[in-house]
Each structure stands twice: as structure tokens, then as C-alpha cells.
Coordinates of C-alpha atoms in Angstrom, one line a residue:
M1 CA -53.2 21.5 -52.3
D2 CA -56.5 20.4 -53.9
Q3 CA -57.5 17.2 -55.5
L4 CA -56.5 18.3 -59.0
A5 CA -53.0 19.4 -57.9
L6 CA -52.6 16.1 -56.2
L7 CA -53.5 14.3 -59.4
F8 CA -50.9 16.4 -61.3
V9 CA -48.2 15.4 -58.7
L10 CA -49.0 11.7 -59.1
L11 CA -48.9 12.0 -62.9
L12 CA -45.6 13.8 -62.8
G13 CA -44.3 11.3 -60.3
A14 CA -45.3 8.5 -62.6
L15 CA -43.1 9.9 -65.3
I16 CA -40.1 10.7 -63.1
S17 CA -40.2 7.3 -61.3
V18 CA -39.3 5.4 -64.5
P19 CA -35.9 6.9 -65.1
V20 CA -35.2 7.1 -61.3
G21 CA -36.1 3.4 -61.0
D22 CA -33.9 2.6 -63.9
R23 CA -31.0 4.6 -62.4
F24 CA -31.1 2.9 -59.0
G25 CA -32.5 -0.5 -60.1
L26 CA -35.8 -0.2 -58.3
P27 CA -39.3 -0.9 -59.6
A28 CA -41.2 2.3 -60.6
P29 CA -44.5 1.0 -59.0
V30 CA -42.8 0.7 -55.6
L31 CA -41.3 4.2 -55.9
M32 CA -44.7 5.5 -56.6
T33 CA -46.1 3.7 -53.5
L34 CA -43.4 5.3 -51.4
L35 CA -44.3 8.7 -52.9
G36 CA -47.9 8.2 -52.0
I37 CA -46.9 7.3 -48.4
V38 CA -44.9 10.5 -48.1
L39 CA -47.8 12.5 -49.4
A40 CA -50.2 10.8 -47.1
V41 CA -48.3 12.0 -44.0
L42 CA -48.1 15.6 -45.1
D43 CA -50.7 17.8 -43.5
F44 CA -51.3 20.0 -46.6
V45 CA -52.1 17.0 -48.8
P46 CA -55.8 16.3 -49.0
N47 CA -57.3 12.9 -48.5
V48 CA -58.1 11.1 -51.7
D49 CA -61.8 11.6 -52.5
I50 CA -62.6 8.6 -54.8
P51 CA -65.5 6.3 -54.0
P52 CA -64.0 2.9 -53.3
E53 CA -66.5 1.2 -55.7
L54 CA -65.0 3.2 -58.5
I55 CA -61.3 2.4 -58.0
L56 CA -61.4 -0.9 -59.8
P57 CA -63.7 0.2 -62.7
I58 CA -61.5 3.3 -63.3
L59 CA -58.0 1.8 -63.0
L60 CA -58.2 -1.9 -63.8
P61 CA -59.5 -1.9 -67.4
P62 CA -56.7 0.1 -69.0
L63 CA -54.0 -1.6 -66.9
L64 CA -55.3 -5.0 -67.8
Y65 CA -55.7 -4.1 -71.5
A66 CA -52.1 -2.7 -71.6
A67 CA -50.7 -5.8 -70.0
V68 CA -52.5 -8.2 -72.3
R69 CA -51.1 -6.4 -75.4
R70 CA -47.7 -7.7 -74.4
T71 CA -48.8 -11.3 -74.5
S72 CA -51.0 -13.7 -76.5
W73 CA -53.7 -16.3 -76.0
R74 CA -51.3 -19.1 -77.2
Q75 CA -48.8 -18.1 -74.5
F76 CA -51.5 -18.5 -71.9
A77 CA -52.6 -21.8 -73.4
A78 CA -49.1 -23.1 -73.3
N79 CA -48.8 -22.3 -69.6
K80 CA -52.3 -23.3 -68.6
R81 CA -51.2 -25.7 -65.9
P82 CA -48.8 -23.5 -63.9
I83 CA -51.1 -20.5 -64.4
F84 CA -54.1 -22.6 -63.1
L85 CA -52.1 -23.7 -60.1
L86 CA -51.2 -20.1 -59.2
A87 CA -54.2 -18.1 -60.4
V88 CA -57.0 -20.3 -59.2
A89 CA -55.8 -23.0 -56.9
L90 CA -53.3 -20.9 -54.9
V91 CA -55.9 -18.1 -54.5
F92 CA -58.3 -20.6 -53.0
V93 CA -55.7 -22.0 -50.7
T94 CA -54.4 -18.6 -49.6
T95 CA -58.0 -17.4 -48.9
L96 CA -58.8 -20.4 -46.8
C97 CA -55.5 -20.3 -44.8
V98 CA -55.8 -16.5 -44.1
A99 CA -59.5 -16.9 -43.2
A100 CA -58.7 -19.7 -40.8
V101 CA -55.9 -17.9 -39.1
A102 CA -57.7 -14.5 -39.0
H103 CA -60.8 -16.2 -37.5
T104 CA -58.6 -17.6 -34.8
I105 CA -56.5 -14.6 -33.8
V106 CA -59.0 -11.7 -34.2
P107 CA -61.6 -12.0 -31.5
G108 CA -65.2 -12.2 -32.8
L109 CA -64.3 -12.1 -36.5
P110 CA -67.0 -14.1 -38.3
I111 CA -66.1 -16.8 -40.8
A112 CA -67.6 -14.8 -43.8
A113 CA -65.7 -11.7 -42.9
A114 CA -62.5 -13.7 -42.5
V115 CA -63.0 -15.2 -46.0
A116 CA -63.5 -11.7 -47.4
L117 CA -60.2 -10.7 -45.8
G118 CA -58.5 -13.8 -47.3
A119 CA -59.9 -13.2 -50.7
L120 CA -58.8 -9.5 -50.9
V121 CA -55.2 -10.3 -49.8
A122 CA -54.9 -13.5 -51.8
P123 CA -54.2 -12.2 -55.4
P124 CA -50.7 -10.8 -56.2
D125 CA -51.0 -7.6 -58.3
P126 CA -50.7 -8.1 -62.1
V127 CA -49.3 -4.6 -62.7
A128 CA -46.7 -4.9 -60.0
A129 CA -45.6 -8.3 -61.0
T130 CA -45.3 -7.6 -64.7
A131 CA -43.7 -4.2 -64.2
V132 CA -41.1 -5.5 -61.8
A133 CA -40.4 -8.8 -63.7
G134 CA -40.0 -7.0 -67.0
Q135 CA -37.6 -4.4 -65.5
L136 CA -35.4 -7.0 -63.9
G137 CA -34.6 -8.9 -67.0
L138 CA -36.0 -12.2 -65.7
P139 CA -36.3 -15.3 -67.9
R140 CA -39.2 -15.1 -70.3
R141 CA -40.8 -18.2 -68.9
L142 CA -41.0 -16.6 -65.4
V143 CA -42.4 -13.4 -66.8
S144 CA -45.0 -15.4 -68.8
I145 CA -46.2 -17.3 -65.7
L146 CA -46.2 -14.1 -63.5
E147 CA -48.2 -12.3 -66.2
G148 CA -50.7 -15.1 -66.5
E149 CA -51.1 -15.4 -62.7
G150 CA -51.4 -11.7 -62.2
L151 CA -54.0 -11.4 -64.9
F152 CA -56.2 -14.3 -64.0
N153 CA -56.0 -14.4 -60.2
D154 CA -58.1 -11.3 -59.7
V155 CA -61.0 -13.1 -61.4
T156 CA -61.0 -15.9 -58.8
A157 CA -60.3 -13.5 -55.8
I158 CA -63.0 -10.9 -56.7
V159 CA -65.7 -13.6 -57.1
L160 CA -64.7 -15.1 -53.7
Y161 CA -64.7 -11.7 -52.2
H162 CA -68.2 -10.9 -53.4
V163 CA -69.6 -14.2 -52.2
A164 CA -68.0 -13.7 -48.8
V165 CA -69.2 -10.1 -48.4
A166 CA -72.7 -11.1 -49.5
A167 CA -72.7 -13.8 -46.9
A168 CA -71.5 -11.4 -44.2
V169 CA -74.1 -8.8 -45.1
S170 CA -77.0 -11.2 -45.4
G171 CA -76.0 -13.6 -42.7
S172 CA -76.5 -16.7 -44.8
F173 CA -74.2 -18.7 -47.1
T174 CA -74.8 -21.7 -49.4
P175 CA -71.8 -23.5 -50.9
G176 CA -73.8 -24.7 -53.9
E177 CA -75.0 -21.2 -54.7
A178 CA -71.5 -19.8 -54.3
A179 CA -70.0 -22.4 -56.7
L180 CA -72.8 -21.7 -59.2
E181 CA -72.2 -18.0 -59.0
L182 CA -68.5 -18.6 -59.7
V183 CA -69.2 -20.6 -62.8
L184 CA -71.9 -18.2 -64.1
S185 CA -69.7 -15.2 -63.5
A186 CA -67.0 -16.8 -65.7
V187 CA -69.4 -17.9 -68.4
V188 CA -71.0 -14.4 -68.6
A189 CA -67.6 -12.7 -68.6
V190 CA -66.3 -14.8 -71.4
A191 CA -69.4 -14.4 -73.5
V192 CA -69.4 -10.6 -73.0
G193 CA -65.6 -10.4 -73.8
L194 CA -66.0 -12.4 -77.0
V195 CA -69.0 -10.5 -78.2
L196 CA -67.4 -7.1 -77.5
G197 CA -64.1 -8.2 -79.0
W198 CA -65.7 -9.4 -82.2
G199 CA -67.8 -6.2 -82.4
A200 CA -64.8 -3.9 -81.7
N201 CA -62.8 -5.7 -84.4
K202 CA -65.5 -5.2 -87.0
L203 CA -65.9 -1.5 -85.9
M204 CA -62.2 -0.9 -86.3
D205 CA -62.4 -2.0 -89.9
L206 CA -65.3 0.5 -90.4
L207 CA -63.5 3.4 -88.7
G208 CA -60.3 3.0 -90.8
D209 CA -58.4 6.0 -89.3
A210 CA -55.7 5.1 -86.9
T211 CA -56.7 7.9 -84.4
L212 CA -60.3 6.6 -84.3
Q213 CA -59.2 3.0 -83.9
I214 CA -56.9 3.8 -81.0
G215 CA -59.7 5.8 -79.4
L216 CA -61.9 2.8 -79.7
T217 CA -59.3 0.6 -77.8
V218 CA -59.7 3.1 -74.9
L219 CA -63.4 2.7 -74.7
V220 CA -63.6 -1.1 -75.3
P221 CA -62.0 -2.2 -72.0
Y222 CA -64.3 0.0 -69.9
A223 CA -67.4 -1.2 -71.9
S224 CA -66.4 -4.8 -71.4
Y225 CA -65.9 -4.4 -67.7
V226 CA -69.1 -2.4 -67.0
L227 CA -71.3 -4.6 -69.2
A228 CA -70.0 -7.8 -67.6
E229 CA -70.5 -6.4 -64.1
E230 CA -74.1 -5.3 -65.0
L231 CA -74.8 -8.8 -66.1
H232 CA -73.3 -10.2 -62.8
G233 CA -70.2 -11.5 -64.5
S234 CA -66.5 -10.9 -63.8
G235 CA -65.5 -7.6 -65.3
V236 CA -61.8 -8.5 -65.0
L237 CA -62.3 -11.8 -67.0
A238 CA -64.4 -9.9 -69.6
V239 CA -61.6 -7.3 -70.2
L240 CA -59.0 -10.1 -70.5
T241 CA -61.2 -12.0 -73.0
T242 CA -61.8 -8.9 -75.1
A243 CA -58.1 -7.9 -75.0
L244 CA -56.9 -11.4 -76.0
F245 CA -59.5 -11.5 -78.8
L246 CA -58.3 -8.2 -80.2
A247 CA -54.6 -9.1 -79.8
E248 CA -55.3 -12.4 -81.7
Y249 CA -57.7 -11.2 -84.5
G250 CA -57.6 -7.4 -84.5
T251 CA -54.1 -7.0 -85.8
D252 CA -53.6 -6.1 -89.5
A253 CA -50.0 -6.8 -90.5
D254 CA -50.1 -3.9 -93.1
D255 CA -51.6 -1.3 -90.7
V256 CA -48.3 0.3 -89.8
M257 CA -49.6 3.6 -88.6
T258 CA -52.2 2.2 -86.2
R259 CA -49.6 -0.3 -84.8
L260 CA -46.9 2.4 -84.2
A261 CA -49.3 5.0 -82.8
G262 CA -51.1 2.4 -80.7
H263 CA -48.0 1.0 -79.2
T264 CA -46.8 4.5 -78.2
F265 CA -50.2 5.6 -76.9
W266 CA -50.7 2.5 -74.7
D267 CA -47.1 2.8 -73.4
I268 CA -48.0 6.3 -72.2
V269 CA -51.3 5.2 -70.7
D270 CA -49.7 2.2 -69.0
T271 CA -47.0 4.4 -67.4
L272 CA -49.4 7.1 -66.2
V273 CA -52.2 4.9 -64.9
T274 CA -49.8 2.5 -63.2
G275 CA -48.1 5.5 -61.5
V276 CA -51.4 6.9 -60.3
A277 CA -52.7 3.5 -59.1
F278 CA -49.7 2.8 -56.9
G279 CA -49.5 6.4 -55.7
L280 CA -53.1 6.0 -54.5
I281 CA -52.1 2.8 -52.6
G282 CA -49.6 4.9 -50.6
L283 CA -52.1 7.8 -50.2
E284 CA -54.8 5.5 -48.8
L285 CA -52.5 4.7 -45.9
H286 CA -54.4 7.3 -43.9
N287 CA -57.4 5.0 -43.8
A288 CA -55.3 2.3 -42.1
I289 CA -53.8 4.7 -39.7
R290 CA -57.2 6.1 -38.7
T291 CA -58.6 2.6 -38.0
A292 CA -55.7 1.7 -35.7
S293 CA -56.2 4.6 -33.4
G294 CA -55.2 3.5 -29.9
R295 CA -54.8 -0.2 -30.8
W296 CA -51.4 -0.1 -32.7
G297 CA -49.8 -3.0 -30.9
E298 CA -52.7 -5.4 -31.2
M299 CA -53.5 -4.6 -34.8
L300 CA -49.9 -4.6 -35.9
G301 CA -49.5 -8.1 -34.4
W302 CA -52.5 -9.4 -36.3
A303 CA -51.2 -7.8 -39.6
G304 CA -47.8 -9.4 -39.0
V305 CA -49.3 -12.8 -38.5
I306 CA -51.4 -12.5 -41.7
V307 CA -48.4 -11.3 -43.7
A308 CA -46.4 -14.3 -42.5
V309 CA -49.3 -16.6 -43.6
V310 CA -49.6 -15.0 -47.0
V311 CA -45.9 -15.2 -47.7
F312 CA -45.4 -18.7 -46.2
V313 CA -48.4 -20.2 -48.0
R314 CA -47.1 -19.0 -51.4
L315 CA -43.7 -20.7 -50.8
A316 CA -45.3 -23.9 -49.4
W317 CA -47.6 -24.1 -52.5
L318 CA -44.9 -23.2 -55.1
L319 CA -42.4 -25.9 -54.1
P320 CA -44.7 -28.9 -54.7
A321 CA -46.6 -27.2 -57.5
T322 CA -43.4 -26.6 -59.4
W323 CA -42.3 -30.2 -58.9
L324 CA -45.7 -31.5 -60.1
T325 CA -45.7 -29.2 -63.2
K326 CA -42.2 -30.6 -64.0
R327 CA -43.4 -34.1 -63.7
M328 CA -46.4 -33.4 -66.0
H329 CA -44.1 -31.5 -68.3
A330 CA -41.8 -34.4 -68.7
K331 CA -44.6 -36.5 -70.2
R332 CA -45.5 -33.9 -72.8
D333 CA -43.9 -33.4 -76.2
Y334 CA -44.4 -29.6 -76.4
D335 CA -42.6 -26.7 -74.8
E336 CA -44.1 -25.4 -71.6
E337 CA -42.5 -22.5 -69.8
I338 CA -41.9 -23.6 -66.1
P339 CA -39.5 -22.5 -63.4
V340 CA -36.1 -24.2 -63.7
G341 CA -34.4 -25.0 -60.4
W342 CA -34.9 -23.7 -56.9
R343 CA -33.6 -20.2 -57.7
E344 CA -36.3 -19.4 -60.1
T345 CA -38.9 -20.8 -57.7
V346 CA -37.6 -18.5 -55.0
I347 CA -38.0 -15.5 -57.4
M348 CA -41.5 -16.6 -58.2
W349 CA -42.3 -16.8 -54.5
W350 CA -40.8 -13.3 -53.7
S351 CA -42.6 -11.7 -56.6
G352 CA -46.1 -12.2 -55.0
M353 CA -46.7 -8.5 -54.3
R354 CA -50.3 -7.2 -53.5
G355 CA -51.5 -4.0 -54.9
V356 CA -54.4 -2.1 -56.6
A357 CA -57.1 -4.8 -56.5
S358 CA -56.5 -5.5 -52.8
V359 CA -56.7 -1.8 -51.9
A360 CA -59.9 -1.3 -53.9
L361 CA -61.6 -4.4 -52.4
A362 CA -60.6 -3.5 -48.8
L363 CA -62.0 0.0 -49.1
A364 CA -65.2 -1.3 -50.8
I365 CA -66.3 -3.4 -47.8
P366 CA -69.8 -2.2 -46.9
L367 CA -70.3 -0.1 -43.8
E368 CA -73.5 -2.0 -42.7
T369 CA -75.2 -5.4 -43.0
E370 CA -78.8 -5.9 -44.0
S371 CA -79.8 -5.8 -40.3
G372 CA -78.4 -2.3 -40.0
A373 CA -75.5 -3.3 -37.8
G374 CA -72.0 -2.4 -38.8
F375 CA -70.0 -4.7 -41.0
P376 CA -68.2 -7.1 -38.6
D377 CA -64.7 -5.9 -37.8
R378 CA -64.5 -3.7 -40.8
D379 CA -61.7 -1.5 -39.4
E380 CA -59.6 -4.5 -38.4
I381 CA -60.0 -6.0 -41.9
I382 CA -58.9 -2.8 -43.6
F383 CA -55.9 -2.4 -41.3
I384 CA -54.7 -6.0 -41.8
A385 CA -55.2 -5.7 -45.6
F386 CA -53.1 -2.6 -45.7
G387 CA -50.4 -4.3 -43.6
V388 CA -50.2 -7.1 -46.1
I389 CA -50.2 -4.7 -49.1
M390 CA -47.4 -2.5 -47.7
A391 CA -45.3 -5.4 -46.5
T392 CA -45.4 -7.3 -49.7
L393 CA -45.3 -4.4 -52.1
V394 CA -42.7 -2.2 -50.4
L395 CA -40.5 -4.8 -48.7
Q396 CA -40.6 -7.4 -51.4
G397 CA -40.6 -4.9 -54.2
L398 CA -37.5 -3.1 -52.8
T399 CA -35.6 -6.4 -52.1
L400 CA -36.5 -8.3 -55.2
P401 CA -33.9 -6.7 -57.5
W402 CA -31.2 -7.6 -54.9
L403 CA -32.5 -11.1 -54.6
V404 CA -32.5 -11.6 -58.4
K405 CA -29.0 -10.3 -58.6
R406 CA -27.8 -12.5 -55.7
L407 CA -29.3 -15.7 -57.1
G408 CA -28.2 -14.9 -60.7
V409 CA -31.6 -15.4 -62.3
T410 CA -31.4 -13.7 -65.7
A411 CA -33.0 -14.0 -69.1
D412 CA -31.6 -16.5 -71.5
S413 CA -30.2 -13.9 -73.9
E414 CA -28.7 -16.6 -76.3
R415 CA -32.1 -18.2 -76.7
E416 CA -33.7 -14.9 -77.4
K417 CA -31.0 -14.0 -80.0
E418 CA -31.5 -17.3 -81.7
F419 CA -35.2 -16.8 -81.9
E420 CA -34.7 -13.2 -83.2
K421 CA -32.3 -14.6 -85.8
S422 CA -34.8 -17.2 -86.9
L423 CA -37.5 -14.6 -87.3
A424 CA -35.2 -12.4 -89.4
V425 CA -34.5 -15.4 -91.7
R426 CA -38.2 -16.2 -92.0
A427 CA -39.0 -12.6 -92.8
A428 CA -36.3 -12.4 -95.5
K429 CA -37.4 -15.7 -97.0
A430 CA -41.0 -14.6 -97.1
A431 CA -40.0 -11.4 -98.8
K432 CA -37.9 -13.4 -101.4
Q433 CA -40.7 -15.8 -102.0
R434 CA -43.1 -13.0 -102.7
L435 CA -40.6 -11.4 -105.0
K436 CA -40.4 -14.7 -107.0
E437 CA -44.1 -14.8 -107.3
I438 CA -44.1 -11.2 -108.6
E439 CA -41.3 -12.0 -111.1
S440 CA -43.3 -15.0 -112.4
A441 CA -46.3 -12.8 -113.0
E442 CA -44.6 -9.6 -114.2
E443 CA -41.6 -8.8 -116.4
L444 CA -39.1 -7.1 -114.1
P445 CA -35.9 -5.5 -115.5
E446 CA -32.8 -7.3 -114.4
E447 CA -31.5 -4.3 -112.6
L448 CA -34.7 -3.9 -110.7
S449 CA -34.8 -7.6 -109.9
E450 CA -31.3 -7.5 -108.4
Q451 CA -32.1 -4.4 -106.4
M452 CA -35.2 -6.1 -105.0
Q453 CA -33.2 -9.2 -104.1
R454 CA -30.9 -7.0 -102.0
R455 CA -33.8 -5.3 -100.4
A456 CA -35.2 -8.7 -99.4
F457 CA -32.0 -9.6 -97.7
E458 CA -31.9 -6.1 -96.1
I459 CA -35.2 -6.9 -94.4
G460 CA -33.5 -9.7 -92.4
V461 CA -30.4 -7.6 -91.7
R462 CA -32.5 -4.8 -90.3
I463 CA -34.1 -7.2 -87.8
Y464 CA -31.0 -9.1 -86.9
P465 CA -27.8 -7.2 -87.8
E466 CA -25.5 -10.2 -86.8
M467 CA -27.0 -12.4 -89.5
G468 CA -24.7 -13.6 -92.3
D469 CA -21.1 -14.2 -93.3
E470 CA -18.4 -11.8 -94.4
E471 CA -20.1 -10.9 -97.6
R472 CA -23.2 -10.1 -95.7
R473 CA -21.3 -8.2 -93.1
E474 CA -20.0 -6.0 -96.0
A475 CA -23.6 -5.6 -97.1
R476 CA -24.6 -4.6 -93.6
R477 CA -21.9 -1.9 -93.6
R478 CA -23.2 -0.6 -96.9
L479 CA -26.7 -0.7 -95.5
K480 CA -25.6 1.1 -92.3
R481 CA -24.0 3.8 -94.4
M482 CA -27.0 4.0 -96.7
R483 CA -29.4 4.3 -93.7
R484 CA -27.2 7.1 -92.2
I485 CA -27.3 9.0 -95.5
Q486 CA -31.0 8.3 -95.9
G487 CA -31.6 9.5 -92.3
E488 CA -29.9 12.8 -93.0
M489 CA -31.9 13.2 -96.2
L490 CA -35.1 12.6 -94.4
S491 CA -34.1 14.9 -91.6
A492 CA -33.5 17.7 -94.2
A493 CA -36.9 16.9 -95.7
R494 CA -38.6 17.1 -92.3
H495 CA -37.0 20.4 -91.4
E496 CA -38.1 21.8 -94.8
V497 CA -41.7 20.7 -94.3
L498 CA -41.8 21.8 -90.7
A499 CA -40.5 25.3 -91.7
A500 CA -43.4 25.6 -94.1
R501 CA -45.8 25.5 -91.1
S502 CA -44.9 29.1 -90.3
E503 CA -45.1 30.4 -93.8
P504 CA -48.1 32.7 -94.7
G505 CA -51.0 30.8 -96.1
A506 CA -49.7 27.3 -95.1
D507 CA -52.3 24.8 -93.9
P508 CA -51.0 23.3 -90.6
E509 CA -53.1 20.1 -91.1
V510 CA -51.6 19.4 -94.5
V511 CA -48.1 20.1 -93.2
D512 CA -48.7 17.7 -90.2
R513 CA -50.1 15.0 -92.6
V514 CA -47.0 15.2 -94.8
L515 CA -44.7 15.3 -91.8
R516 CA -46.4 12.1 -90.4
H517 CA -45.7 10.3 -93.7
L518 CA -42.0 11.3 -93.4
D519 CA -41.9 10.1 -89.8
V520 CA -43.3 6.7 -90.7
R521 CA -40.9 6.5 -93.6
S522 CA -38.0 7.2 -91.2
L523 CA -38.9 4.2 -89.0
R524 CA -38.8 1.7 -91.9

């Protein structure tokens, strides 16, 4: 098997893992990691030949962009306190605790190298957290906090990692310079993200065509990441800023084609890239196995201790942090999504799985220092990091569905239904208000006006079929029958247009354009 065949296997596995995971109630990223582990131990499967410094730039931008599309800036702003406590404060605390313990138990491990180890195992993976949380039907408030933590903790961890590695390579460390680097990295990243987001938004208006606009959304995350890194900023934060800007200001309510096509396209990208990323985590297991040659007992012991530290610190931090957030929340007059009760706190704790960023940072540790000597205890750091990744991702990922079911933590479906109903009412009222404005400006025949009034009501019913009383239920039944008949009519129209594609002299591009219009009409 060559590298290209291996990539094909991972892409195919990414697709198959989704229905298999749904069937058995297991997270697809965890299944892909297990597939990678199986492939890693097979003799005929080649080692992955990707330079470590390219793993983050290749995989993270599209994954982060796809994740941000499911949320909004206002959601982050509403949860800024719990996200800050997890994405910034907890990363610092975990890094320091891991560094202190690793420096103590690993003979000769310098402080700077220990901090690098702590930084690379500190951040839970944003992709694993959001994929698992979304699949398990957790309360929206938990999903929002996990998404926010997963998206922003990489920023803190990667900057800490670079500072620690630079100190280990050069042999010097200045706290003031490290703090300044952290601040400048964030400022540069936000500036780059805003500028590229604004520029991309303007360019989308110029492009016009849905295909070109979606193509631009593929390039923008990479451009944002690379430019920020070139300017010594945080590439992760730059991508997040750009994606949030476009999600907030780059959406045209009337651009139906771009929205439908873009949603489908990014769902596909998210599925494939996520599968490949977690498959690579399993495949990189051979690096850890190679470093442990002849020292299995000792290195497994170190890895076990660090796993315990990472898991315990998260729980020890979450309990008081949740209590503090609740106390602060009680003094506020706006809604903030926080964990409710010890059960949701336990789920938050057990959802702290490590993944792509930790693997990439571990493999990117330099081979040598500036003096020409080998990077101190590089093999030990890589083995311990992979121990943490495998234990949290596989063990926690496989047991999290059972724990969620056992504790009975589920989404508040009634609240979601009420919100959906309120949106349906608002949409119908907006349509009726616009109809009144048109009627005041134009002379509409009475029959047309009545028909448009019914269509305005149907807008709300399409969104929330349970809306209304008996009269409206009867209207829904009529609407359902009308939609069935209209669906059959559109189906006949599509078959006829598609048949014309094989007729002599037919222009396939024209046929496809007409067919696309019928497809969009079928979704309305």
C-alpha cells in the first residue's frame, strides 16, 4: 500500500464511520482513531510521510472554519466567562501542573521542556468535543461552552508551547518577553482576521456566483492562518476571527443558492477532514511505539501519571469554576449558558479529549537545540503526549455516550421547540407585515391578496408544523397535500429535463442550470 492508497482508505473510513457511529452510538472521530491504530500495526501499511510542521496548517483551518459556521460571535460573547475560565485559565493551570509533575518524575527533564509537554497536552480538541457533543444530544448550553473552549484553548496552548520550545532551544527564558509575545500574538491575529474577513466579504460581493464564493471560503481560512503565522501572530485565532466575521457580516438572507450549496459543501469537508485528522492520530502511534523501545514499563508509568494529572486537574478546576460562574450569573440580568447541576459538570469534565493539535505539536518538537545538542528528552515527551491523547480520546470518547445516558443529561427539547415556534411566528408576522406594505403601495386583486395571506401563514407552518389551532391544522393538512402534489409535479419536471440531457444537440450546461433551478424550487 502506498501513501495515496492510505489516504483513500482514510477518506472512505471517514464516510463509513458516520453511519457506523450512529448505529452503535459511538463518536465517529473515535472510530477513525481506532481505524488508524489498526492500520498503524499492519506491516503492509506505510508510515505517514507528512512533515509535522504542516499538520496544523493543513488540517486546522478548514476544521476551525467549519466549526465556527455552526455558532456565532454573540454566542461566544454571552458565554465569555465560562469560556475564559476553560480556554485560557484552565490551559495555564493544566500546563503548570503537568510541567511540575513531569519535571519531578522524569529524570533530567528541564523546566522549559516540561512546560512544552504541559502546553501540548493541555488543550482539549475542538473537533472531538464538538463532534461528540453534537452527536450525543447534549443540552445546547454545554455544547456552546465546549465549542467555545475547544476553539479558543488552542490559541493559548500553542503560544505557550512556542514560548517553552524557544526557551528550551535557546536555553534562556524571560517571563516579561513571554507575556508580551502572548499579547502581541493575539493582537496581530485579531487584526489579520478582521482585515481578511472584511476583504473576503467585499470580494464575495464582487464574485457573485455561488461556486466562486464557496471556493473563496476554502482559501480564506488558509490565507488567514498563514499570514498570521508569518507576522508572528496566532494562526488559530486569526482563522477564528475571520470565520466569525464572515458568519456575522458575510451572510445575505436572499442568497439562497450560496447558503444551500455552502452548507452542503462544508458538511462534506468537515466529515472528510475530521476523519483524516483522527485517522492520522491513530497512524502516528508508531512514533510513540518506536520511542519506547526497551523502556515500556518506565515510560508507561510516566504517561499514566500525566494522564491522571490532566484528568484530575480538569475536574478540580471545573467544580469551583462552575460554582463561581453560577454566583456571577445570579447577579446578571441576562441569559448565560452554564452547566446546571453536578451531572452536567461531570459530562463537561469527561468531554476533555485531546486530539489533532496535541499530535501536531508533539511531532513538531525540534530535534536539536541551538548548541547542536538533541532536544532534551524529546522521545519521552512524544511518548507521554501520545499516552495522554490515546487515553483521553479513546477511553473517554468510547465511554462518554454511556456516561451521558447513565446520568440522563439530554437536550431541553421543549425549550428548543418553543424557540423554533417563536421563530416560525416571527417569520410569518414579518411576511404578513411586508404584504401589508405591498398592499398599501400597490392595488392587489382581492383573490391574490387572500392567496398571499395564506402563503404568509404557510411560511410559519413550514417551519413549525405544530403551530396553530384546529383551523390551522386543517390548513396544514391541505398544505401537506399540496406539497405532496407539488413534489410529484416537480419530480416529473426534473425527469423530463434530465431526459433532455441525452437528446441529440442538447447543451448539458443549460440542462444542468435548469435542473438546479428546479432543485432549489423543490427545497422551498
